[in-house]
CSV table of C-alpha atoms in Angstrom, one decimal:
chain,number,residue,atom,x,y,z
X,820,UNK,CA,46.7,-61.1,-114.5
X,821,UNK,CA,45.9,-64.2,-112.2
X,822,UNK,CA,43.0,-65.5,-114.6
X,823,UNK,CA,45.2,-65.4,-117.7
X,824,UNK,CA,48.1,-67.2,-116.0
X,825,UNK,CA,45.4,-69.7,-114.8
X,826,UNK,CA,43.7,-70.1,-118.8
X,827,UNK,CA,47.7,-70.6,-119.8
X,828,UNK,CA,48.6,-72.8,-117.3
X,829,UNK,CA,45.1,-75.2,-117.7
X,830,UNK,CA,45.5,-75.5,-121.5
X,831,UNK,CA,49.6,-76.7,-121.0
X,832,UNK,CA,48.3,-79.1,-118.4
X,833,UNK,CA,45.6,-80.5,-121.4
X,834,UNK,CA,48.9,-80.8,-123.7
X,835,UNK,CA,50.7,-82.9,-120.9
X,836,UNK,CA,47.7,-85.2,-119.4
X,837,UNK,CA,47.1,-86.0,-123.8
X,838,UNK,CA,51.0,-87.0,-124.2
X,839,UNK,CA,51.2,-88.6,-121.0
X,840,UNK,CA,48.3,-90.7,-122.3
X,841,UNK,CA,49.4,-91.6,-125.2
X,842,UNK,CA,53.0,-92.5,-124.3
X,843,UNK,CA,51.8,-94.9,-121.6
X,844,UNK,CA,49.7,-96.5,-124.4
X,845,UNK,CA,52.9,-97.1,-126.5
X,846,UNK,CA,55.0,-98.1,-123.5
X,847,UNK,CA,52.1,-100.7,-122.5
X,848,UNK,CA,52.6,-102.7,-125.7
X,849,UNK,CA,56.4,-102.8,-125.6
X,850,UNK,CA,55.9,-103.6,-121.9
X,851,UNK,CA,58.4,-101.4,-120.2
X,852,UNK,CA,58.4,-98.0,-118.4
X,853,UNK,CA,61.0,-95.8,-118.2
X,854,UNK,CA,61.2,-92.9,-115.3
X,855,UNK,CA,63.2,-91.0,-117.1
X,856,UNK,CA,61.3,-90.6,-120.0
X,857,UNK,CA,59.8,-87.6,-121.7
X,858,UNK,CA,56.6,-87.7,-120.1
X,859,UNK,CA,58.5,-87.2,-116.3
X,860,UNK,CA,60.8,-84.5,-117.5
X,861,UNK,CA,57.9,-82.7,-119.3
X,862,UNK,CA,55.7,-82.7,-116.0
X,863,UNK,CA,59.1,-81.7,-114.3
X,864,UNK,CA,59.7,-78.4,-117.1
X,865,UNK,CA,56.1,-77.7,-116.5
X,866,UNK,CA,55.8,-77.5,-112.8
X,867,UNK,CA,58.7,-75.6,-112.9
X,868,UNK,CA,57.1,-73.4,-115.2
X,869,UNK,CA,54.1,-72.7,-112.9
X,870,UNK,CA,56.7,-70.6,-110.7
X,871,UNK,CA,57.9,-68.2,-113.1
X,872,UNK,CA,55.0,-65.9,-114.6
X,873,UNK,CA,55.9,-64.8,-117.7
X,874,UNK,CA,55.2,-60.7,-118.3
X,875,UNK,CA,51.8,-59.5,-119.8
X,876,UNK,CA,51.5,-57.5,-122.9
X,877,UNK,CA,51.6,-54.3,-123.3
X,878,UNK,CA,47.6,-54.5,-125.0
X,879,UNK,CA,46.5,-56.3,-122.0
X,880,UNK,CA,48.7,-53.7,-119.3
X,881,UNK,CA,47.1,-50.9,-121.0
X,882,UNK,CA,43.4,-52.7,-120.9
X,883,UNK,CA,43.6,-52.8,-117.3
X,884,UNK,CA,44.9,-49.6,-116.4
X,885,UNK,CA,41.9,-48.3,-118.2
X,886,UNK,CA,39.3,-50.7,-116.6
X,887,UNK,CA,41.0,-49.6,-113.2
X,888,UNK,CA,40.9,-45.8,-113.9
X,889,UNK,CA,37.1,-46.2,-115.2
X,890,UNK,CA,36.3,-47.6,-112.1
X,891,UNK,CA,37.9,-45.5,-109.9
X,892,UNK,CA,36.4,-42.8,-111.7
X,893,UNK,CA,33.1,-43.9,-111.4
X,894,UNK,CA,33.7,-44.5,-107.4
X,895,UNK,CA,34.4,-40.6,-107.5
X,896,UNK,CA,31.3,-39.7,-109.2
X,897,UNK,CA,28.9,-42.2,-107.1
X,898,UNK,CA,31.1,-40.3,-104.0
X,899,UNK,CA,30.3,-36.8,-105.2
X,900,UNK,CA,26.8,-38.1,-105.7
X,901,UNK,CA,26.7,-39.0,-102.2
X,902,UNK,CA,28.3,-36.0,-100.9
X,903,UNK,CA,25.7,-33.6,-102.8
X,904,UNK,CA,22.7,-35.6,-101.7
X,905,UNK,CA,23.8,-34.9,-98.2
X,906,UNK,CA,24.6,-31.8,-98.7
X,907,UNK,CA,21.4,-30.9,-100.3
X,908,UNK,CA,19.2,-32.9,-98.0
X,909,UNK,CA,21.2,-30.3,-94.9
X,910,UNK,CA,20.4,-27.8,-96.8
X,911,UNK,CA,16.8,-28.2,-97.2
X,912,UNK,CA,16.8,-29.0,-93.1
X,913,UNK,CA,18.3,-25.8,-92.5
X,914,UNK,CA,16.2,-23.7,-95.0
X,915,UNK,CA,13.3,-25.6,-93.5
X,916,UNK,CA,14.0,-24.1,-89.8
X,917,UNK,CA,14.9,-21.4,-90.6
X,918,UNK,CA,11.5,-20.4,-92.5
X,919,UNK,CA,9.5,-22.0,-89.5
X,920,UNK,CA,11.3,-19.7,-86.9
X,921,UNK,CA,10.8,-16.8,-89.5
X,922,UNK,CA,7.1,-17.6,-89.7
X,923,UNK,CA,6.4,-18.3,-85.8
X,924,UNK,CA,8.0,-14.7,-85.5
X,925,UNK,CA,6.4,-13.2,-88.0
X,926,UNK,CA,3.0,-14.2,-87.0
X,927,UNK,CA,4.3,-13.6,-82.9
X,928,UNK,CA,4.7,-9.9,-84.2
X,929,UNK,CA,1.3,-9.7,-86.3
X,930,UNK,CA,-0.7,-11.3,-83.7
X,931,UNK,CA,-1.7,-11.2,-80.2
X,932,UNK,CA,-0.9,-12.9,-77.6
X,933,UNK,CA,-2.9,-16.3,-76.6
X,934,UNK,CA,-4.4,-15.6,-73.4
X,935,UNK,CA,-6.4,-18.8,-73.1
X,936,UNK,CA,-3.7,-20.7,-70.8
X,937,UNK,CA,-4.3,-17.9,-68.1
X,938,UNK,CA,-5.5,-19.2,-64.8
X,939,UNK,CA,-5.1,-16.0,-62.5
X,940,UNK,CA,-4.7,-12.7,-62.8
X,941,UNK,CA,-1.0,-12.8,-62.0
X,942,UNK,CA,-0.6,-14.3,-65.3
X,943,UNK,CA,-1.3,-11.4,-67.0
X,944,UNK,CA,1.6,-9.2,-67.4
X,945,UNK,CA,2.0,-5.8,-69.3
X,946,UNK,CA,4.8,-6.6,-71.2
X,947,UNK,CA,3.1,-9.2,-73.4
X,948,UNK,CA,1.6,-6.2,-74.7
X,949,UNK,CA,3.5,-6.1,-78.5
X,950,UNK,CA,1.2,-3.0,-79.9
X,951,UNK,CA,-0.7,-0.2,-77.8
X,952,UNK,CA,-2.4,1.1,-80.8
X,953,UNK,CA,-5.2,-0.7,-82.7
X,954,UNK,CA,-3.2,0.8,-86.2
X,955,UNK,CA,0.3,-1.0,-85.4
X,956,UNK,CA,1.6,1.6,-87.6
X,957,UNK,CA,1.2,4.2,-85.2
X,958,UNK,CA,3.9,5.3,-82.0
X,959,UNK,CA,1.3,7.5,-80.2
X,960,UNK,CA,-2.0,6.7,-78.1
X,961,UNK,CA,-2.3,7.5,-74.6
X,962,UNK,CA,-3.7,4.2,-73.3
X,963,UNK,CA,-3.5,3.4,-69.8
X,964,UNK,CA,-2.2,-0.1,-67.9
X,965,UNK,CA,-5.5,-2.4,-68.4
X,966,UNK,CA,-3.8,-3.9,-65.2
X,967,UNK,CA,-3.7,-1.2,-63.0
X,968,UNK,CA,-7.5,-0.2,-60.9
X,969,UNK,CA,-8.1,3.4,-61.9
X,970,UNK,CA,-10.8,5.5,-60.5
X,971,UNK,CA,-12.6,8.7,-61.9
X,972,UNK,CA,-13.8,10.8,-58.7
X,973,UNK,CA,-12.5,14.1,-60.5
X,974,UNK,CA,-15.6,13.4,-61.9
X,975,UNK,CA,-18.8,14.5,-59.3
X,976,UNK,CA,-21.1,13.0,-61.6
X,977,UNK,CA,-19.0,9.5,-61.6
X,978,UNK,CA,-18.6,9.5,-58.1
X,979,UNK,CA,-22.5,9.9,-57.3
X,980,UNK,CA,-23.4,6.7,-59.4
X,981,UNK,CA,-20.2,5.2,-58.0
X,982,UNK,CA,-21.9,5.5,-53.8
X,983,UNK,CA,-25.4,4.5,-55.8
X,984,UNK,CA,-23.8,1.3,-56.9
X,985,UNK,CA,-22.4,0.2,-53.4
X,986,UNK,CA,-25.8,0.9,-51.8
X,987,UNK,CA,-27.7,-0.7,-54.2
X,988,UNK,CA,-25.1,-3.7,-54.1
X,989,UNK,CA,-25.1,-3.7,-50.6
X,990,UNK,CA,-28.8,-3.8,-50.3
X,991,UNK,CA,-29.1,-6.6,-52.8
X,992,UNK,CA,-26.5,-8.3,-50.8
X,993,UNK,CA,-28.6,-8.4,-47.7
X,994,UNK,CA,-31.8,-9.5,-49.4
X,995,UNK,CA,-30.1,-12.3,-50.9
X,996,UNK,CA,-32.2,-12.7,-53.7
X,997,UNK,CA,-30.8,-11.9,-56.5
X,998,UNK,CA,-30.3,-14.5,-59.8
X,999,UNK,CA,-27.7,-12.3,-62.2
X,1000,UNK,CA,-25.8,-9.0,-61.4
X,1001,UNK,CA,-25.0,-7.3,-64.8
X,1002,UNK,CA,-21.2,-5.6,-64.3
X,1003,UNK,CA,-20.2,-3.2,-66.8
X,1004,UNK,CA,-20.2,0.2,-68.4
X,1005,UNK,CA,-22.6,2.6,-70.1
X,1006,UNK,CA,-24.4,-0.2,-72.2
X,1007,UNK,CA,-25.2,-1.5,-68.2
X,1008,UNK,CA,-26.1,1.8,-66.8
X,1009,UNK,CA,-28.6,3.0,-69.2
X,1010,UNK,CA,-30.2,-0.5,-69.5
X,1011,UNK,CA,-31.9,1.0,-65.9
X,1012,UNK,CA,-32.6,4.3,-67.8
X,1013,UNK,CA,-29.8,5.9,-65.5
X,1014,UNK,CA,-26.6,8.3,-66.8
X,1015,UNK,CA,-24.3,8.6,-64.2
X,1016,UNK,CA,-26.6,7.6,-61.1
X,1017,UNK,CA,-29.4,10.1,-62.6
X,1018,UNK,CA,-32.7,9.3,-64.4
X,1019,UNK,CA,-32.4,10.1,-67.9
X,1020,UNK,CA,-36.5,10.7,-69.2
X,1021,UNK,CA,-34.9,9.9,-72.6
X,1022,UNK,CA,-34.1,6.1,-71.2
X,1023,UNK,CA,-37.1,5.9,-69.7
X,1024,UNK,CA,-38.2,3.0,-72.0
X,1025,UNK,CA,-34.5,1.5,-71.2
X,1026,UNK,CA,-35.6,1.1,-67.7
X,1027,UNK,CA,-39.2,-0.2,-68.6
X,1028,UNK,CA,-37.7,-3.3,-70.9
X,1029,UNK,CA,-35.2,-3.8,-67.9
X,1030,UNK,CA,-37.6,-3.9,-64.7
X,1031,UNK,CA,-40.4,-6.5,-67.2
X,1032,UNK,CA,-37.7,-8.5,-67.7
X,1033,UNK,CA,-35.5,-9.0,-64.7
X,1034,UNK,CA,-37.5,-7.4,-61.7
X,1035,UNK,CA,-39.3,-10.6,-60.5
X,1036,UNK,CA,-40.1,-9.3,-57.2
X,1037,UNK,CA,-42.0,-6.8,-58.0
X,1038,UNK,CA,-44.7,-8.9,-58.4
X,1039,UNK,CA,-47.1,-6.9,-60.8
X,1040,UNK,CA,-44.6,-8.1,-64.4
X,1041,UNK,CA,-44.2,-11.2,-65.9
X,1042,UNK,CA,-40.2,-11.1,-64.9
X,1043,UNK,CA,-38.8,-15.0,-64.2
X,1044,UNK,CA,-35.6,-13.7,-62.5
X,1045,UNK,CA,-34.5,-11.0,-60.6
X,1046,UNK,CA,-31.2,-8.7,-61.6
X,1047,UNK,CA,-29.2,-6.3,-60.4
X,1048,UNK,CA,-27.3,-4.0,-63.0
X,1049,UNK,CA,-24.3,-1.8,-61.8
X,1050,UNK,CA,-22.4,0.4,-65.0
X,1051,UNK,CA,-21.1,3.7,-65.1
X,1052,UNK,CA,-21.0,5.5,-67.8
X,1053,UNK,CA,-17.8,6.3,-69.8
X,1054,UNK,CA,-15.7,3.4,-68.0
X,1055,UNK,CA,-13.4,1.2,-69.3
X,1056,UNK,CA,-11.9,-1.8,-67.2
X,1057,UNK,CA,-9.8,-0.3,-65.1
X,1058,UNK,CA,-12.4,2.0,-64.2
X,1059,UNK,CA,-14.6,-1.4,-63.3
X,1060,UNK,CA,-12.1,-3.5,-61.8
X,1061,UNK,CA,-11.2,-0.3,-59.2
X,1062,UNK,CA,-15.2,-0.6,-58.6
X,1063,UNK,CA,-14.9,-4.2,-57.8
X,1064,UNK,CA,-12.2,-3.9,-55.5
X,1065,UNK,CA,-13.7,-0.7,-54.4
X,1066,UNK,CA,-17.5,-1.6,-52.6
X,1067,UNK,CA,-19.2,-3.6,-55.6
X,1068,UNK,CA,-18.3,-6.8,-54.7
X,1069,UNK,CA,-19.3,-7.2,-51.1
X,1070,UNK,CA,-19.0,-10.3,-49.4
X,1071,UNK,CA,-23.3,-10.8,-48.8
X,1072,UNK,CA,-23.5,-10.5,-53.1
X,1073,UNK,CA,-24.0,-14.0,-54.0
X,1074,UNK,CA,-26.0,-13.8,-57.1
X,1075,UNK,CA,-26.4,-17.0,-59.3
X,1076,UNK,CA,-24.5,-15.8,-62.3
X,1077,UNK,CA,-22.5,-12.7,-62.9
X,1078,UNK,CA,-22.8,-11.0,-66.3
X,1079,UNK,CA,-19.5,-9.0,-67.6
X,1080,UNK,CA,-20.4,-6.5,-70.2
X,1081,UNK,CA,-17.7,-4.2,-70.7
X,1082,UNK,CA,-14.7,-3.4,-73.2
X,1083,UNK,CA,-16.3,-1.0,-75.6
X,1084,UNK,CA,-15.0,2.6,-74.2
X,1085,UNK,CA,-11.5,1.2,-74.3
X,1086,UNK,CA,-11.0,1.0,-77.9
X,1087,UNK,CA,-12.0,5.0,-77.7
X,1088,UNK,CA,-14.6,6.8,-79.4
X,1089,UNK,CA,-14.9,9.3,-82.7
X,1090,UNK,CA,-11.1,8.5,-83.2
X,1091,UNK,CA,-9.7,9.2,-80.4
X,1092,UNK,CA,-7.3,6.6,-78.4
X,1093,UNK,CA,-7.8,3.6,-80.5
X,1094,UNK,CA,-5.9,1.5,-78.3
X,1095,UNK,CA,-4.8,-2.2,-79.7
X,1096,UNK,CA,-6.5,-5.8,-79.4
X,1097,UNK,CA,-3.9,-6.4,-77.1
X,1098,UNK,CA,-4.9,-3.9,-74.5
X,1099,UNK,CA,-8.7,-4.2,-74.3
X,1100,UNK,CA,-8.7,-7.9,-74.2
X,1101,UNK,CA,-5.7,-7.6,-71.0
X,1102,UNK,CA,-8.3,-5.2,-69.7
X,1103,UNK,CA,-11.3,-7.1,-70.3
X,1104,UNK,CA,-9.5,-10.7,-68.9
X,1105,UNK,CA,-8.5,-8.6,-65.3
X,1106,UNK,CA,-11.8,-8.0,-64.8
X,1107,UNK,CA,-13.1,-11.6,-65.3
X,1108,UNK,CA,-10.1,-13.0,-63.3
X,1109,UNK,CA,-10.8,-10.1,-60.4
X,1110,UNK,CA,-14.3,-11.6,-59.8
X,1111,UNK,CA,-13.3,-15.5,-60.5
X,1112,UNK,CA,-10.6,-14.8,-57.7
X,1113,UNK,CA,-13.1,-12.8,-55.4
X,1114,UNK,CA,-16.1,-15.4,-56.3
X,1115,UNK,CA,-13.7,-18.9,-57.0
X,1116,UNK,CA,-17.3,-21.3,-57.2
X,1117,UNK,CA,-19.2,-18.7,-59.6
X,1118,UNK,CA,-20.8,-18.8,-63.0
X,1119,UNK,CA,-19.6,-16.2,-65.4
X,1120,UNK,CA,-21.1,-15.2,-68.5
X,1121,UNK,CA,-18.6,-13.2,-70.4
X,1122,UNK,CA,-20.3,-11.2,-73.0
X,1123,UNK,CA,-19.1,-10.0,-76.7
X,1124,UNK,CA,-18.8,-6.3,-77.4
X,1125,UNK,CA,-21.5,-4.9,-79.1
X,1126,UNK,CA,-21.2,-3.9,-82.9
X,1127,UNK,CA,-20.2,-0.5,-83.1
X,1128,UNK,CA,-20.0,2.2,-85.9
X,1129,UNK,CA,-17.9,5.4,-86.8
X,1130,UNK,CA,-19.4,5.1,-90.2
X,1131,UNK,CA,-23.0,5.8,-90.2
X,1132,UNK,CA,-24.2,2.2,-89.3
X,1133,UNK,CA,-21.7,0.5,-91.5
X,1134,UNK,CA,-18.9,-1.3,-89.7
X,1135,UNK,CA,-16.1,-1.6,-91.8
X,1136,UNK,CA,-14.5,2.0,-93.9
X,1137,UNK,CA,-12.0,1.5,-96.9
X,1138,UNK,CA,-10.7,5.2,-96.0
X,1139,UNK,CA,-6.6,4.8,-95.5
X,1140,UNK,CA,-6.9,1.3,-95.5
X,1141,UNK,CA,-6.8,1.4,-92.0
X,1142,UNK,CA,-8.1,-1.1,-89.4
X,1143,UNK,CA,-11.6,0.0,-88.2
X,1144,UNK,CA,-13.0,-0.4,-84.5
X,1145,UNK,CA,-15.3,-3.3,-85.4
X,1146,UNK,CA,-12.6,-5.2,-86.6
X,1147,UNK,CA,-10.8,-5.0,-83.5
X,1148,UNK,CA,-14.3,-6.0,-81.6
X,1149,UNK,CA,-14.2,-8.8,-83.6
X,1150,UNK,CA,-10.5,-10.1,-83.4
X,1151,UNK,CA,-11.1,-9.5,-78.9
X,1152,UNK,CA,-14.9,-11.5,-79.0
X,1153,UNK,CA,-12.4,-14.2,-80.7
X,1154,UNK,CA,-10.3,-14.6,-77.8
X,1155,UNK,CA,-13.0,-14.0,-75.0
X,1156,UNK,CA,-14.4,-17.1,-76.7
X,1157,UNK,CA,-11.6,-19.3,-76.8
X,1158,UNK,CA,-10.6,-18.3,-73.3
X,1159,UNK,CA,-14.1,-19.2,-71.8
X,1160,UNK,CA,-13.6,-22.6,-73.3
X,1161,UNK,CA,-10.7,-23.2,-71.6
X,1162,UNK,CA,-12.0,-22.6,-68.2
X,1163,UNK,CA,-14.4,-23.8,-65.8
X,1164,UNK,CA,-17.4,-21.9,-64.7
X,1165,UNK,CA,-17.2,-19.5,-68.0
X,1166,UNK,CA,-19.3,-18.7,-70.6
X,1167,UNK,CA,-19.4,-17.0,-73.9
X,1168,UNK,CA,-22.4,-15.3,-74.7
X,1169,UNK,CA,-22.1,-13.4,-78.1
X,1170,UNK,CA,-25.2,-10.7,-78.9
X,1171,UNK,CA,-23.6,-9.8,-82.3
X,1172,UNK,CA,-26.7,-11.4,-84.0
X,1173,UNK,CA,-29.1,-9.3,-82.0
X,1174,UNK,CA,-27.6,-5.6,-83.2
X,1175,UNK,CA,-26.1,-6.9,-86.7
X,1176,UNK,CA,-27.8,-6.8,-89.7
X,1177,UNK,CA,-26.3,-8.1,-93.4
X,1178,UNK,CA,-27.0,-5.9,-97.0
X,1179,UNK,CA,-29.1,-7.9,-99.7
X,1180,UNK,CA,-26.8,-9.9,-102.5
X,1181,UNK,CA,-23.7,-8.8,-100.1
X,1182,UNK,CA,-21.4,-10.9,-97.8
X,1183,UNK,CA,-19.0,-11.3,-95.4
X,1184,UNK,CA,-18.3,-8.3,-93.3
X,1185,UNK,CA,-18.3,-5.4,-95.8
X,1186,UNK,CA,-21.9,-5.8,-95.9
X,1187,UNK,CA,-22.7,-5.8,-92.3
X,1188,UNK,CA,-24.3,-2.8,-91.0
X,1189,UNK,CA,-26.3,-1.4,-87.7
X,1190,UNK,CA,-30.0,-1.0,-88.7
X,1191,UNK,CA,-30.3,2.5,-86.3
X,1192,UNK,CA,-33.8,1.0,-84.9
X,1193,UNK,CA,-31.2,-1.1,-82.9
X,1194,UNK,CA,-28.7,1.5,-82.0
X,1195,UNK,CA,-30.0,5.3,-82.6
X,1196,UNK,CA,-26.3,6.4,-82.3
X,1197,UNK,CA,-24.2,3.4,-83.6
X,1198,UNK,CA,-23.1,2.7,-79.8
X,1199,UNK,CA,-25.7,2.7,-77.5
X,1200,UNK,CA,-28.8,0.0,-78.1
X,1201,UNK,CA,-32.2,1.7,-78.1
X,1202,UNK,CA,-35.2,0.3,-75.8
X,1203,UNK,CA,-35.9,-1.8,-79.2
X,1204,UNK,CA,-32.2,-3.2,-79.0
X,1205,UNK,CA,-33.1,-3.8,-74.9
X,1206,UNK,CA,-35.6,-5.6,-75.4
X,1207,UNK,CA,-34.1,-7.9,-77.9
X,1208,UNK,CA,-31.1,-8.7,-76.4
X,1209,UNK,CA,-33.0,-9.0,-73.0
X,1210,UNK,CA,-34.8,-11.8,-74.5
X,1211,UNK,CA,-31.8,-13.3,-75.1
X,1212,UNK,CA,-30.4,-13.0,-72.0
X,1213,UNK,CA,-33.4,-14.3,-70.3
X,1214,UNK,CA,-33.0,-17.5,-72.8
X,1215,UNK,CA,-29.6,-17.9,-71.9
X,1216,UNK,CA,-30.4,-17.8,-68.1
X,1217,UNK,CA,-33.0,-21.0,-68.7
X,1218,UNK,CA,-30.2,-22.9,-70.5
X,1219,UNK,CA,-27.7,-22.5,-67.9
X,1220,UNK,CA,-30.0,-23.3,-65.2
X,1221,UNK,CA,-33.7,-24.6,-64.4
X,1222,UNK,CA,-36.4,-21.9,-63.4
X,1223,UNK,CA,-37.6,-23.9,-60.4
X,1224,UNK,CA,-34.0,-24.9,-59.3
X,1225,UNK,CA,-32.7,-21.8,-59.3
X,1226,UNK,CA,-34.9,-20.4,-57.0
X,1227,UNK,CA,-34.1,-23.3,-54.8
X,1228,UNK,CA,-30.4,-22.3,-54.6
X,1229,UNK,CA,-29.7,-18.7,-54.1
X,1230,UNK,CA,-27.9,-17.3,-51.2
X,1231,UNK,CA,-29.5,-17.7,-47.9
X,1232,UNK,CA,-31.4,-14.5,-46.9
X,1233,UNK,CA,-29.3,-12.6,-44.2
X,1234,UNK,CA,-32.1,-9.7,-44.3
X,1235,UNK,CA,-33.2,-11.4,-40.6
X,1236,UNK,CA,-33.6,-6.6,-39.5
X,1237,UNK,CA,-35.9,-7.0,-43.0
X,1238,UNK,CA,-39.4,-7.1,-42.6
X,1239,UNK,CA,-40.9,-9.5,-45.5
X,1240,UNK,CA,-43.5,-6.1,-46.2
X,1241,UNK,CA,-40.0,-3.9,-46.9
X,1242,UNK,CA,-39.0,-6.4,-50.2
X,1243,UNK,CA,-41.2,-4.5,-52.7
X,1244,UNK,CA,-40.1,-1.0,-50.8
X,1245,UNK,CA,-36.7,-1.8,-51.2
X,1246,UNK,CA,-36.9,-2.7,-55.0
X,1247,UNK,CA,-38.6,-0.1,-55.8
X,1248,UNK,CA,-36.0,2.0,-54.0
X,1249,UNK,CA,-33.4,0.5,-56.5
X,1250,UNK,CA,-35.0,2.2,-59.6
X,1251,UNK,CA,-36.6,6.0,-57.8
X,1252,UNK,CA,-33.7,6.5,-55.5
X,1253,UNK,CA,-30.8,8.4,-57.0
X,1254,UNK,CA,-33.7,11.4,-58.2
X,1255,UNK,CA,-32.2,13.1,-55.0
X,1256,UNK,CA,-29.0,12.3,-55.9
X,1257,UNK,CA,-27.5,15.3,-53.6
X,1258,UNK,CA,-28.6,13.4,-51.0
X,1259,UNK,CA,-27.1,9.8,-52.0
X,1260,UNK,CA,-24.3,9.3,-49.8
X,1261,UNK,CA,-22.8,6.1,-48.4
């Protein structure tokens, strides 16, 4: 309304200034000038004018109501705009969250727990423990607390190898000589040719591969280092950490490395107590944290379970879609590996190579089998399987330390009541002595 007052009132003003101009011109050549003339009262009715606005039409009224209503209407629409951006953008945060949460609790439940930031023993607790049984599905599978040390002297037989291993220990103790104590289970125990503290003539070539490669001091094989290997048959970790806190860790037992084998009986055997990822690995991690707190400066070697098979040599079974032992091995030998990484003084070693073979034009692991000249039962390695993964053992051994240096650095020998002529007696003793084994007492 302004700017058409303004255009009305500028072209007035043109009207005035022109007869302003051309009355002064007449005036000029009569030579007088009058203040009263038309051009002053003109001027006069015009600023008068300029204070009294005269009403708009109705066309022009109209015009702007419009423009005004279009615009506020197009202030609402760039407000809803707004409003639905924002609201859409909240959304999308929200939906966002929420599937992160869902997904981080989805794979908490699906997965085990990630024991790699444990530093002692007391870190492990039982109720981190989501599944007991290795097929989630199931309610029922009497496995015992990894945590808690279990022995087995219902068992005469258990209890016999049990006193063999403290003497043994205690005797390598006090020679001092030792370079790697293997600490374990039945995959240990018949290594020496032994079942339960007893010769077994069917292990005899068990024993043979072990004493060629780690009996050093007998002096008449080609042996680098010397070893000491204490398993039981049939335990699980509980059975070897009650062991450990029970006479096979003395104090005088200083060997350069210690080797954990153990983990296999806890999954169970010919389907029965599968137990869950979860419990064997707890079980498995006690042990290694029982000898890192017993033995704070040592080096561990932590090694994989062995391939296993309830199928005939093949490792993996479609039957019920269920989860088979060997994938379970696999998912544990994961973690061992990531928790060795993560701490000082640890090592992974993982003999799956040695035992595992792969089909022609297959891959991946429904093709992986157990060639039976490496296992004769699927669980236990043969004197073939020994030897192999004794090799290996003896390889890994040179890579962690020098030949010559390591003899230069193992415990002091406290064996002062030891004649030097006794060594060879003694060894010897290690592998002929539990033949009486009515008479093996502590």
């Amino acid at each position: 309304r302004v700017m058409f007052h303004q255009n009305e009132e500028e072209s007035e003003d043109e009207q005035v200034g022109l007869l302003s101009a051309n009355t002064l011109e007449n005036e000029d050549k009569n030579g007088t000038y009058n203040s009263n003339n038309d051009i002053s009262k003109m001027v006069k009715k015009k600023r008068k004018k300029k204070h009294h606005l005269k009403p708009l039409p109705f066309e022009v009224m109209h015009k702007a109501s419009e423009l005004k209503a279009n615009s506020n209407r197009k202030s609402q629409l760039k407000f809803q705009d707004r409003e639905s951006s924002r609201f859409a953008c909240h959304t999308g945060v929200i939906y966002v969250t929420l599937s992160v949460a869902l997904g981080i609790w989805f794979w908490s439940s699906h997965q085990i727990k990630f024991y790699s930031g444990i530093q002692q023993y007391h870190d492990l607790r039982i109720d981190d423990i989501q599944h007991w049984c290795l097929d989630k599905s199931s309610s029922f599978c009497p496995c015992t607390n990894p945590l808690t040390p279990k022995h087995r002297m219902g068992h005469k037989l258990w209890k016999e190898a049990y006193y063999g291993n403290i003497r043994e220990a205690a005797i390598a103790g006090k020679m001092g000589n030792i370079d790697v104590v293997f600490l374990g289970d039945n995959i240990i125990e018949e290594w020496r040719g032994l079942s339960y503290g007893k010769l077994d003539p069917n292990k005899e070539q068990n024993a043979q591969v072990f004493e060629n490669l780690f009996w050093e001091g007998l002096g008449y094989n080609n042996a680098d280092f010397d070893g000491l290997a204490l398993g039981i048959s049939g335990d699980k970790t509980f059975n070897l950490l009650w062991r450990l806190q029970n006479g096979e860790l003395p104090d005088s037992l200083n060997p350069s490395v210690w080797w954990i084998s153990i983990g296999t009986n806890d999954f169970g055997h010919n389907g029965r107590t599968f137990c869950s990822i979860e419990v064997v690995l707890m079980g498995i991690l006690r042990v290694i944290e029982e000898v890192r707190a017993k033995r704070p400066n040592a080096l561990i070697v932590v090694n994989s379970i062995l391939p296993r098979s309830e199928d005939g040599g093949a490792v993996t079974s479609q039957e019920n879609n269920l989860p088979t032992v060997w994938e379970g091995i696999l998912e544990v030998n994961r973690e061992l590996k990531d928790y060795c990484s993560n701490h000082h003084n640890l090592r992974y070693f993982d003999a799956t190579p040695i035992f595992l073979r792969q089909k022609p034009d297959t891959k991946g692991i429904d093709g992986q089998y157990i060639p039976d000249s490496m296992m004769g039962d699927y669980l236990h390695p043969t004197a073939k399987g020994y030897l192999e993964f004794g090799e290996a053992v003896v390889k890994e051994m040179y890579h962690i330390m020098d030949s010559s240096q390591a003899k230069g650095t193992k415990a002091s020998d406290n064996s002062s009541s030891i004649e030097d002529n006794d060594d060879d007696a003694l060894l010897y003793m290690f592998k002929h002595e539990k033949q009486g084994s009515q008479e093996n007492n502590v």
